[in-house]
Amino acid sequence: MRYDNRTRYNNIAKEMKKLGELSLLGEKGWIVNMNEKEQAVREMLKKHGQEQLLACYTKMDKNKQEKLLDEILTIDFPQIEKLYGKSIQKEVISSASIEPISYIEKDKIEQEEKQKLLETGEKLIKEGKYAVVTMAGGQGTRLGHNGPKGTYDLGLESHKSIFEILCDTLKEAQRQYGVYVPWYIMTSRQNHTETVDFFEKHSYFGYPKQDVFFFMQGELPVVNEKGKILLNTEGLVNQAADGHGGIFVSMRKNGVIYDMKARGIQWAFIGGVDNVLAKMVDPILVGLCMEKKVLAGGKSVVKACPEERVGVFCRRNGRPSVVEYTEISKEMSEEREENGELKYGESHILCNIFHIDAIEEISKDKLPYHSAHKKIEYMDSQGNIVKPTEPNAYKYEAFLFDAFESLEDMAIMRVKREEEFAPVKNATGVDSPETARKLYKAFHGME
Ligand code: UTP
């Protein structure tokens, strides 16, 4: 079937007409030409008070004009209006519904039990039923590296990039279990090509190319403090990746779930790109989830101090969840158990595994979006590029851990920070390349 741009607009237009959005359809039932399309877009922008999106339109060449109109046609304005409305109200979270969650400490599992878990997990991995998904669609603004975060050279003597360091763990798994674990990498529109090119340039670090898959995550428009959608520096719609929680929908839309099922994958690790000690293939966690008969498992490390800026595992309204450092009250963050440990002390490190059935179920609905107040470059209505020095706009992101609340239970396994958590977040100081490099070298006995 030919599915050209005109068919696409007309489908969108029909949908919008059904929703009572506007009369996008021309007399013959479809949009006939650019003028008609422009007219329809202007009408829609007027209705939603977003006319600024066409402020630079007349200065653009035809191709760009068409691209802009196309982008505008795909915006879900009512959704953006709702999100903006929420972003200007402060979220108030009642502490009454939050309680601690139980966990198992990896190091304290009895030897016999550990062996049993190991065997269960190893069997599944050896049978080729395990996959790894790396979320590498983030912008990495705090690190400030010019390129996808995974391409960052950690500063080891080998000059390995973060992607290569992660790939090493998969190569190690291959040596141990005799299978190449399929590796799915989520990128974003901004970094997709650069990411794929990097893998090509480095011959996939010696991993079989047919076992590495890239897919792009979704995006949402960015709005200023008055709720107006911004233009990007090219004069097109300013869109930003929709957060790591967009992973499930993206996996469905890009056929990843389908591909996993076709390969017989039952469990998948889903983690961030920026932990250079991530143990992405851990049979004990797999065994633990299988034994507990839960559909997801997550690793935690002990929260360093009440003020540490990390989310912690908890139960919210009885369901597994994560309470963010921005949500937790000072009192709750300081509460201690009798043994002196923090009551809410199991930091979520974005190292989780999910059963394929859970991934499929979660992917059917979008997770809620949270707003983030950020410094976002944009083109103003005179066509000037503005580089803000203070946060000027809201972007909307879904968080992966919001998916936990759809599960009745999950297995939380506490692991040692120095063995499994070396994040690369900031350019300097805490969680920077310097601290991650130190932890990496210490773990691998390089010092
Ligand atoms: P972070 O929340 O730390 O964001 O992402 P970031 O983009 O890496 O860095 P900052 O906040 O801009 O400095 C945690 C993990 O989730 C991925 C990131 O790539 C990282 O691996 N992520 C985040 C996505 O894949 N997509 C997103 O939209 C956001």
CSV table of C-alpha atoms and ligand atoms in Angstrom, one decimal:
chain,number,residue,atom,x,y,z
A,1,MET,CA,0.0,0.0,0.0
A,2,ARG,CA,1.3,3.5,-0.8
A,3,TYR,CA,1.4,5.5,2.4
A,4,ASP,CA,2.6,8.9,1.4
A,5,ASN,CA,2.4,12.2,3.2
A,6,ARG,CA,-1.0,13.1,1.8
A,7,THR,CA,-2.5,9.8,3.0
A,8,ARG,CA,-1.0,10.5,6.4
A,9,TYR,CA,-2.5,14.0,6.7
A,10,ASN,CA,-5.8,12.8,5.5
A,11,ASN,CA,-5.8,10.1,8.1
A,12,ILE,CA,-4.9,12.6,10.8
A,13,ALA,CA,-7.4,15.0,9.5
A,14,LYS,CA,-10.2,12.5,9.6
A,15,GLU,CA,-9.2,11.5,13.1
A,16,MET,CA,-9.3,15.2,14.2
A,17,LYS,CA,-12.6,15.8,12.5
A,18,LYS,CA,-14.0,12.8,14.4
A,19,LEU,CA,-12.8,14.5,17.6
A,20,GLY,CA,-14.5,17.7,16.6
A,21,GLU,CA,-11.1,19.4,16.3
A,22,LEU,CA,-11.6,21.3,13.1
A,23,SER,CA,-12.7,21.1,9.5
A,24,LEU,CA,-9.4,19.9,8.1
A,25,LEU,CA,-11.0,18.0,5.2
A,26,GLY,CA,-11.3,19.8,1.9
A,27,GLU,CA,-14.4,19.7,-0.2
A,28,LYS,CA,-13.3,16.5,-1.8
A,29,GLY,CA,-12.7,14.8,1.5
A,30,TRP,CA,-8.9,15.4,1.7
A,31,ILE,CA,-6.4,18.1,1.9
A,32,VAL,CA,-5.7,19.2,-1.6
A,33,ASN,CA,-2.7,21.5,-1.4
A,34,MET,CA,-0.3,23.4,0.8
A,35,ASN,CA,-2.5,26.4,1.1
A,36,GLU,CA,-5.3,24.3,2.3
A,37,LYS,CA,-3.1,22.6,4.8
A,38,GLU,CA,-1.7,25.9,6.0
A,39,GLN,CA,-5.2,27.3,6.4
A,40,ALA,CA,-6.2,24.2,8.4
A,41,VAL,CA,-3.1,24.5,10.7
A,42,ARG,CA,-3.7,28.2,11.3
A,43,GLU,CA,-7.3,27.5,12.3
A,44,MET,CA,-6.1,24.8,14.7
A,45,LEU,CA,-3.4,27.0,16.2
A,46,LYS,CA,-5.9,29.8,16.7
A,47,LYS,CA,-8.2,27.5,18.5
A,48,HIS,CA,-5.5,26.5,20.9
A,49,GLY,CA,-3.7,29.8,21.2
A,50,GLN,CA,-0.5,28.5,19.7
A,51,GLU,CA,-0.2,30.9,16.7
A,52,GLN,CA,3.5,31.6,17.6
A,53,LEU,CA,4.4,28.3,15.9
A,54,LEU,CA,4.0,30.0,12.6
A,55,ALA,CA,5.7,33.2,13.5
A,56,CYS,CA,8.8,32.5,11.3
A,57,TYR,CA,6.8,30.5,8.6
A,58,THR,CA,6.9,33.1,5.8
A,59,LYS,CA,10.8,33.2,6.1
A,60,MET,CA,11.2,29.5,5.5
A,61,ASP,CA,11.7,27.6,2.3
A,62,LYS,CA,8.9,25.4,1.0
A,63,ASN,CA,10.4,22.1,2.3
A,64,LYS,CA,10.8,23.4,5.8
A,65,GLN,CA,7.3,25.0,5.7
A,66,GLU,CA,5.8,21.7,4.8
A,67,LYS,CA,7.8,19.9,7.5
A,68,LEU,CA,6.6,22.4,10.1
A,69,LEU,CA,3.0,22.0,9.1
A,70,ASP,CA,3.4,18.2,9.3
A,71,GLU,CA,4.9,18.4,12.7
A,72,ILE,CA,2.1,20.7,14.0
A,73,LEU,CA,-0.5,18.3,12.6
A,74,THR,CA,0.8,15.5,14.8
A,75,ILE,CA,0.6,17.6,18.1
A,76,ASP,CA,-2.0,16.5,20.5
A,77,PHE,CA,-2.9,20.0,21.7
A,78,PRO,CA,-5.5,19.0,24.4
A,79,GLN,CA,-2.8,16.7,25.9
A,80,ILE,CA,-0.2,19.5,26.0
A,81,GLU,CA,-2.8,21.8,27.6
A,82,LYS,CA,-3.5,19.3,30.3
A,83,LEU,CA,0.2,18.7,31.0
A,84,TYR,CA,0.9,22.4,31.1
A,85,GLY,CA,-2.0,22.9,33.5
A,86,LYS,CA,-0.5,20.2,35.8
A,87,SER,CA,3.0,21.6,35.6
A,88,ILE,CA,2.1,24.9,37.1
A,89,GLN,CA,0.4,23.3,40.1
A,90,LYS,CA,2.8,21.8,42.7
A,91,GLU,CA,2.2,18.1,43.2
A,92,VAL,CA,1.3,17.3,46.7
A,93,ILE,CA,2.0,13.7,47.8
A,94,SER,CA,0.4,12.3,50.9
A,95,SER,CA,2.9,10.3,53.0
A,96,ALA,CA,0.0,8.3,54.4
A,97,SER,CA,-0.1,6.0,51.3
A,98,ILE,CA,3.7,5.3,51.3
A,99,GLU,CA,5.3,2.6,53.3
A,100,PRO,CA,8.7,0.7,53.1
A,101,ILE,CA,9.0,-2.3,50.9
A,102,SER,CA,10.8,-5.6,51.8
A,103,TYR,CA,14.0,-6.6,50.0
A,104,ILE,CA,16.5,-9.3,50.0
A,105,GLU,CA,20.2,-8.6,50.5
A,106,LYS,CA,22.2,-10.5,47.8
A,107,ASP,CA,25.1,-11.0,50.1
A,108,LYS,CA,23.0,-12.5,52.9
A,109,ILE,CA,21.2,-15.2,50.8
A,110,GLU,CA,22.1,-18.6,52.2
A,111,GLN,CA,24.6,-20.5,50.1
A,112,GLU,CA,22.2,-23.3,49.3
A,113,GLU,CA,19.4,-20.9,48.3
A,114,LYS,CA,21.8,-18.8,46.3
A,115,GLN,CA,22.9,-21.9,44.3
A,116,LYS,CA,19.3,-22.8,43.6
A,117,LEU,CA,18.6,-19.2,42.3
A,118,LEU,CA,21.7,-19.2,40.3
A,119,GLU,CA,20.8,-22.5,38.6
A,120,THR,CA,17.3,-21.3,37.8
A,121,GLY,CA,18.5,-18.1,36.3
A,122,GLU,CA,21.4,-19.6,34.4
A,123,LYS,CA,19.2,-22.2,32.8
A,124,LEU,CA,16.9,-19.5,31.5
A,125,ILE,CA,19.8,-17.4,30.1
A,126,LYS,CA,21.5,-20.5,28.5
A,127,GLU,CA,18.2,-21.3,26.8
A,128,GLY,CA,18.4,-17.9,25.1
A,129,LYS,CA,15.3,-16.6,26.9
A,130,TYR,CA,17.0,-13.4,28.3
A,131,ALA,CA,17.5,-10.0,26.6
A,132,VAL,CA,19.1,-6.7,27.6
A,133,VAL,CA,17.6,-3.3,26.9
A,134,THR,CA,19.7,-0.2,27.3
A,135,MET,CA,17.9,3.2,27.5
A,136,ALA,CA,20.2,5.6,25.8
A,137,GLY,CA,17.8,8.3,24.6
A,138,GLY,CA,18.5,10.8,27.3
A,139,GLN,CA,20.1,14.2,26.5
A,140,GLY,CA,22.8,13.9,29.2
A,141,THR,CA,22.6,17.6,29.8
A,142,ARG,CA,24.4,17.5,33.1
A,143,LEU,CA,27.4,15.6,31.7
A,144,GLY,CA,27.6,18.1,28.8
A,145,HIS,CA,29.3,15.7,26.4
A,146,ASN,CA,29.0,16.6,22.8
A,147,GLY,CA,27.4,13.4,21.6
A,148,PRO,CA,25.3,10.5,23.0
A,149,LYS,CA,26.3,9.6,26.5
A,150,GLY,CA,27.2,6.1,25.6
A,151,THR,CA,29.9,7.4,23.3
A,152,TYR,CA,31.7,9.1,26.2
A,153,ASP,CA,35.3,8.0,26.7
A,154,LEU,CA,35.5,7.1,30.4
A,155,GLY,CA,39.2,8.0,30.6
A,156,LEU,CA,40.6,4.5,31.0
A,157,GLU,CA,44.0,3.6,29.5
A,158,SER,CA,42.0,1.6,26.9
A,159,HIS,CA,39.9,4.7,26.1
A,160,LYS,CA,36.8,2.5,26.1
A,161,SER,CA,33.5,4.3,25.6
A,162,ILE,CA,30.6,3.7,28.0
A,163,PHE,CA,28.9,1.6,25.2
A,164,GLU,CA,32.0,-0.6,24.9
A,165,ILE,CA,32.1,-1.0,28.7
A,166,LEU,CA,28.5,-2.2,28.7
A,167,CYS,CA,29.2,-4.5,25.8
A,168,ASP,CA,32.1,-6.1,27.7
A,169,THR,CA,29.5,-7.4,30.2
A,170,LEU,CA,27.5,-9.1,27.4
A,171,LYS,CA,30.7,-10.6,25.9
A,172,GLU,CA,31.5,-11.9,29.4
A,173,ALA,CA,28.0,-13.4,29.6
A,174,GLN,CA,28.5,-15.1,26.3
A,175,ARG,CA,31.7,-16.7,27.6
A,176,GLN,CA,29.9,-17.9,30.7
A,177,TYR,CA,26.6,-19.0,29.3
A,178,GLY,CA,27.4,-19.8,25.7
A,179,VAL,CA,24.7,-17.4,24.2
A,180,TYR,CA,24.8,-14.0,22.7
A,181,VAL,CA,22.2,-12.1,24.7
A,182,PRO,CA,20.2,-9.9,22.3
A,183,TRP,CA,20.9,-6.2,23.0
A,184,TYR,CA,18.2,-3.6,22.3
A,185,ILE,CA,19.3,0.0,22.5
A,186,MET,CA,16.7,2.8,22.8
A,187,THR,CA,17.9,6.1,21.2
A,188,SER,CA,16.1,9.4,20.6
A,189,ARG,CA,15.6,11.3,17.4
A,190,GLN,CA,18.5,13.6,18.4
A,191,ASN,CA,21.0,10.9,18.9
A,192,HIS,CA,19.9,8.0,16.9
A,193,THR,CA,22.1,8.4,13.8
A,194,GLU,CA,25.2,9.2,15.9
A,195,THR,CA,24.6,6.2,18.1
A,196,VAL,CA,24.3,3.8,15.2
A,197,ASP,CA,27.3,5.3,13.4
A,198,PHE,CA,29.4,4.9,16.5
A,199,PHE,CA,28.6,1.2,16.7
A,200,GLU,CA,29.3,0.8,13.0
A,201,LYS,CA,32.6,2.7,13.4
A,202,HIS,CA,33.7,0.4,16.2
A,203,SER,CA,32.5,-2.8,14.5
A,204,TYR,CA,29.9,-3.3,17.3
A,205,PHE,CA,32.9,-3.8,19.7
A,206,GLY,CA,33.2,-7.4,18.5
A,207,TYR,CA,29.6,-8.3,19.4
A,208,PRO,CA,27.5,-9.9,16.6
A,209,LYS,CA,25.8,-7.1,14.7
A,210,GLN,CA,22.7,-9.3,14.2
A,211,ASP,CA,22.2,-9.3,18.0
A,212,VAL,CA,22.1,-5.5,18.4
A,213,PHE,CA,19.0,-3.6,17.7
A,214,PHE,CA,18.3,0.1,17.8
A,215,PHE,CA,14.9,1.7,18.3
A,216,MET,CA,13.8,5.3,18.8
A,217,GLN,CA,11.8,6.6,21.7
A,218,GLY,CA,8.9,9.1,21.5
A,219,GLU,CA,8.9,12.8,21.9
A,220,LEU,CA,6.6,15.6,23.2
A,221,PRO,CA,6.6,19.3,22.5
A,222,VAL,CA,8.3,21.7,25.0
A,223,VAL,CA,6.3,24.6,26.3
A,224,ASN,CA,7.4,27.9,27.9
A,225,GLU,CA,6.2,29.2,31.2
A,226,LYS,CA,3.0,30.6,29.6
A,227,GLY,CA,2.1,27.3,28.0
A,228,LYS,CA,3.2,28.2,24.5
A,229,ILE,CA,4.9,25.5,22.5
A,230,LEU,CA,8.4,26.6,21.5
A,231,LEU,CA,10.2,26.4,18.2
A,232,ASN,CA,13.6,24.7,18.1
A,233,THR,CA,16.8,26.4,16.8
A,234,GLU,CA,15.8,25.4,13.3
A,235,GLY,CA,12.4,26.9,13.5
A,236,LEU,CA,10.6,23.6,13.7
A,237,VAL,CA,8.6,22.3,16.7
A,238,ASN,CA,10.8,22.0,19.8
A,239,GLN,CA,10.3,18.4,21.0
A,240,ALA,CA,12.1,16.5,23.7
A,241,ALA,CA,12.4,12.8,24.4
A,242,ASP,CA,9.5,11.7,26.5
A,243,GLY,CA,11.5,10.2,29.4
A,244,HIS,CA,12.7,6.7,30.2
A,245,GLY,CA,9.2,5.7,31.0
A,246,GLY,CA,8.5,6.0,27.3
A,247,ILE,CA,10.4,2.7,26.8
A,248,PHE,CA,7.4,0.4,27.0
A,249,VAL,CA,5.3,2.2,24.4
A,250,SER,CA,8.3,2.6,22.2
A,251,MET,CA,9.1,-1.1,22.5
A,252,ARG,CA,5.6,-1.9,21.3
A,253,LYS,CA,5.5,0.7,18.5
A,254,ASN,CA,8.9,-0.3,17.2
A,255,GLY,CA,8.2,-4.0,17.2
A,256,VAL,CA,10.7,-4.8,19.9
A,257,ILE,CA,8.1,-6.8,22.0
A,258,TYR,CA,7.1,-8.7,18.9
A,259,ASP,CA,10.8,-9.4,18.1
A,260,MET,CA,11.4,-10.6,21.7
A,261,LYS,CA,8.5,-12.9,21.6
A,262,ALA,CA,9.5,-14.3,18.3
A,263,ARG,CA,12.9,-15.1,19.8
A,264,GLY,CA,11.3,-16.7,22.8
A,265,ILE,CA,12.6,-14.1,25.2
A,266,GLN,CA,10.9,-14.4,28.7
A,267,TRP,CA,12.9,-11.9,30.8
A,268,ALA,CA,14.6,-8.6,29.9
A,269,PHE,CA,16.9,-6.4,31.8
A,270,ILE,CA,16.0,-2.7,31.3
A,271,GLY,CA,18.6,-0.2,32.5
A,272,GLY,CA,20.2,3.1,31.8
A,273,VAL,CA,23.2,3.7,29.7
A,274,ASP,CA,25.2,5.5,32.4
A,275,ASN,CA,26.1,3.0,35.0
A,276,VAL,CA,29.5,1.6,34.1
A,277,LEU,CA,29.2,-1.2,36.7
A,278,ALA,CA,25.7,-2.3,35.7
A,279,LYS,CA,25.5,-6.1,36.0
A,280,MET,CA,23.0,-6.5,33.1
A,281,VAL,CA,23.0,-10.3,33.1
A,282,ASP,CA,22.5,-11.5,36.7
A,283,PRO,CA,21.1,-15.0,37.0
A,284,ILE,CA,20.4,-14.5,40.7
A,285,LEU,CA,17.9,-11.7,40.2
A,286,VAL,CA,16.3,-13.8,37.4
A,287,GLY,CA,16.1,-16.8,39.7
A,288,LEU,CA,14.8,-14.7,42.6
A,289,CYS,CA,11.9,-13.3,40.4
A,290,MET,CA,11.1,-16.7,39.1
A,291,GLU,CA,11.1,-18.2,42.6
A,292,LYS,CA,8.9,-15.4,44.0
A,293,LYS,CA,6.6,-15.8,41.0
A,294,VAL,CA,6.7,-12.0,40.3
A,295,LEU,CA,6.8,-10.3,37.0
A,296,ALA,CA,9.6,-7.8,37.8
A,297,GLY,CA,12.7,-7.4,39.9
A,298,GLY,CA,14.8,-4.4,40.8
A,299,LYS,CA,18.2,-3.8,42.3
A,300,SER,CA,18.8,-1.4,45.1
A,301,VAL,CA,21.8,0.0,46.8
A,302,VAL,CA,21.8,1.5,50.3
A,303,LYS,CA,21.0,5.2,50.2
A,304,ALA,CA,24.2,7.0,51.3
A,305,CYS,CA,22.5,9.6,53.5
A,306,PRO,CA,19.0,11.1,53.9
A,307,GLU,CA,19.9,14.0,51.7
A,308,GLU,CA,21.1,11.9,48.7
A,309,ARG,CA,19.3,12.9,45.6
A,310,VAL,CA,18.0,9.5,44.6
A,311,GLY,CA,14.6,7.8,44.5
A,312,VAL,CA,14.0,4.9,46.8
A,313,PHE,CA,11.8,1.8,46.5
A,314,CYS,CA,8.7,1.8,48.6
A,315,ARG,CA,5.1,0.7,48.5
A,316,ARG,CA,2.5,3.2,47.5
A,317,ASN,CA,-1.1,2.3,48.1
A,318,GLY,CA,0.2,-1.3,48.7
A,319,ARG,CA,1.9,-1.5,45.3
A,320,PRO,CA,5.6,-1.4,44.5
A,321,SER,CA,6.8,2.0,43.7
A,322,VAL,CA,9.6,4.6,43.9
A,323,VAL,CA,9.4,7.7,45.9
A,324,GLU,CA,11.5,10.5,44.4
A,325,TYR,CA,13.8,12.7,46.5
A,326,THR,CA,11.7,15.6,45.4
A,327,GLU,CA,8.6,14.0,46.8
A,328,ILE,CA,9.8,12.6,50.1
A,329,SER,CA,9.4,14.7,53.2
A,330,LYS,CA,12.5,15.5,55.4
A,331,GLU,CA,11.0,13.5,58.3
A,332,MET,CA,10.4,10.4,56.1
A,333,SER,CA,13.8,10.6,54.5
A,334,GLU,CA,15.4,10.6,58.0
A,335,GLU,CA,13.3,7.9,59.6
A,336,ARG,CA,15.3,4.9,60.8
A,337,GLU,CA,14.7,1.3,61.6
A,338,GLU,CA,15.7,-0.2,64.9
A,339,ASN,CA,19.0,-1.4,63.4
A,340,GLY,CA,19.8,2.2,62.5
A,341,GLU,CA,19.3,1.8,58.8
A,342,LEU,CA,17.1,4.3,56.9
A,343,LYS,CA,13.5,3.2,56.7
A,344,TYR,CA,13.4,4.4,53.1
A,345,GLY,CA,16.9,3.5,52.2
A,346,GLU,CA,16.7,1.2,49.1
A,347,SER,CA,17.9,3.5,46.3
A,348,HIS,CA,16.5,2.7,42.8
A,349,ILE,CA,19.4,2.5,40.4
A,350,LEU,CA,17.5,1.9,37.2
A,351,CYS,CA,18.6,-1.8,37.0
A,352,ASN,CA,15.4,-3.7,36.7
A,353,ILE,CA,14.2,-6.9,35.0
A,354,PHE,CA,10.7,-7.5,33.6
A,355,HIS,CA,8.9,-10.5,32.4
A,356,ILE,CA,7.8,-10.2,28.7
A,357,ASP,CA,4.1,-10.4,29.8
A,358,ALA,CA,4.6,-7.4,32.1
A,359,ILE,CA,6.4,-5.4,29.4
A,360,GLU,CA,3.5,-6.2,27.0
A,361,GLU,CA,0.8,-5.3,29.5
A,362,ILE,CA,2.5,-2.0,30.6
A,363,SER,CA,3.1,-1.0,27.0
A,364,LYS,CA,-0.7,-0.9,26.4
A,365,ASP,CA,-1.1,2.3,28.4
A,366,LYS,CA,1.0,5.4,28.5
A,367,LEU,CA,2.6,6.1,31.9
A,368,PRO,CA,1.8,9.5,33.5
A,369,TYR,CA,4.0,12.4,32.4
A,370,HIS,CA,5.9,14.5,34.9
A,371,SER,CA,7.0,18.0,34.1
A,372,ALA,CA,10.6,19.2,34.4
A,373,HIS,CA,11.5,22.9,34.4
A,374,LYS,CA,14.6,23.2,32.2
A,375,LYS,CA,16.8,25.6,30.3
A,376,ILE,CA,15.8,25.0,26.7
A,377,GLU,CA,17.2,26.8,23.7
A,378,TYR,CA,14.6,28.1,21.2
A,379,MET,CA,13.9,30.4,18.3
A,380,ASP,CA,11.9,33.5,19.2
A,381,SER,CA,9.2,35.0,17.0
A,382,GLN,CA,11.8,37.3,15.3
A,383,GLY,CA,13.9,34.2,14.3
A,384,ASN,CA,16.6,34.9,17.0
A,385,ILE,CA,18.1,32.0,18.8
A,386,VAL,CA,17.7,32.4,22.6
A,387,LYS,CA,20.0,30.5,25.0
A,388,PRO,CA,18.4,30.9,28.4
A,389,THR,CA,20.6,31.0,31.5
A,390,GLU,CA,17.7,30.1,33.8
A,391,PRO,CA,15.0,27.4,33.4
A,392,ASN,CA,12.5,28.8,30.9
A,393,ALA,CA,10.4,25.9,29.8
A,394,TYR,CA,8.7,22.7,30.7
A,395,LYS,CA,9.4,19.3,29.2
A,396,TYR,CA,7.3,16.2,29.9
A,397,GLU,CA,8.8,12.9,30.8
A,398,ALA,CA,7.4,9.5,31.9
A,399,PHE,CA,9.4,7.6,34.5
A,400,LEU,CA,10.0,3.9,34.1
A,401,PHE,CA,9.4,3.2,37.8
A,402,ASP,CA,5.8,4.4,37.5
A,403,ALA,CA,5.3,1.1,35.8
A,404,PHE,CA,5.9,-0.7,39.1
A,405,GLU,CA,2.5,0.3,40.4
A,406,SER,CA,0.8,-1.8,37.8
A,407,LEU,CA,2.4,-4.9,39.3
A,408,GLU,CA,1.1,-6.6,42.4
A,409,ASP,CA,4.6,-7.3,43.7
A,410,MET,CA,8.2,-7.3,42.6
A,411,ALA,CA,11.5,-8.7,44.0
A,412,ILE,CA,13.9,-6.1,45.3
A,413,MET,CA,17.5,-7.2,45.7
A,414,ARG,CA,20.0,-5.1,47.6
A,415,VAL,CA,23.4,-5.2,46.0
A,416,LYS,CA,26.7,-3.5,46.9
A,417,ARG,CA,27.2,0.0,45.6
A,418,GLU,CA,30.9,-0.6,44.9
A,419,GLU,CA,30.1,-3.7,42.8
A,420,GLU,CA,27.2,-2.6,40.8
A,421,PHE,CA,26.7,1.2,40.8
A,422,ALA,CA,29.0,3.7,39.2
A,423,PRO,CA,26.9,6.4,37.5
A,424,VAL,CA,28.1,9.0,35.1
A,425,LYS,CA,25.7,11.9,35.5
A,426,ASN,CA,27.6,15.2,36.2
A,427,ALA,CA,30.6,16.7,34.5
A,428,THR,CA,32.5,17.0,37.8
A,429,GLY,CA,32.0,16.1,41.5
A,430,VAL,CA,29.5,13.5,42.6
A,431,ASP,CA,28.5,10.8,40.1
A,432,SER,CA,31.0,12.1,37.5
A,433,PRO,CA,33.4,10.4,35.1
A,434,GLU,CA,36.0,10.8,37.7
A,435,THR,CA,34.1,8.9,40.5
A,436,ALA,CA,32.8,6.3,38.0
A,437,ARG,CA,36.3,5.7,36.7
A,438,LYS,CA,37.6,5.2,40.2
A,439,LEU,CA,34.9,2.7,41.1
A,440,TYR,CA,35.3,0.9,37.8
A,441,LYS,CA,39.0,0.5,38.2
A,442,ALA,CA,38.7,-0.6,41.9
A,443,PHE,CA,36.1,-3.2,40.9
A,444,HIS,CA,38.2,-4.6,38.1
A,445,GLY,CA,41.4,-4.5,40.1
A,446,MET,CA,43.1,-2.0,37.9
A,447,GLU,CA,44.6,0.0,40.7
B,1,UTP,P1,18.6,10.6,33.3
B,1,UTP,O1,17.4,10.9,34.0
B,1,UTP,O2,19.8,10.6,34.2
B,1,UTP,O3,18.8,11.7,32.2
B,1,UTP,O4,18.5,9.3,32.5
B,1,UTP,P2,20.0,11.9,31.2
B,1,UTP,O5,19.4,12.4,29.9
B,1,UTP,O6,21.0,10.8,31.0
B,1,UTP,O7,20.8,13.1,31.8
B,1,UTP,P3,20.4,14.6,32.2
B,1,UTP,O8,19.3,14.5,33.3
B,1,UTP,O9,19.9,15.3,30.9
B,1,UTP,O10,21.7,15.2,32.7
B,1,UTP,C1,18.7,8.0,33.1
B,1,UTP,C2,18.8,7.0,31.9
B,1,UTP,O11,17.6,7.1,31.2
B,1,UTP,C3,17.8,7.3,29.8
B,1,UTP,C4,19.2,8.0,29.8
B,1,UTP,O12,19.8,7.9,28.6
B,1,UTP,C5,19.9,7.3,30.9
B,1,UTP,O13,20.4,6.1,30.5
B,1,UTP,N1,16.8,8.2,29.3
B,1,UTP,C6,16.4,9.3,29.9
B,1,UTP,C7,16.2,7.9,28.1
B,1,UTP,O14,16.6,6.8,27.4
B,1,UTP,N2,15.3,8.7,27.6
B,1,UTP,C8,14.8,9.8,28.2
B,1,UTP,O15,13.9,10.5,27.7
B,1,UTP,C9,15.4,10.1,29.4
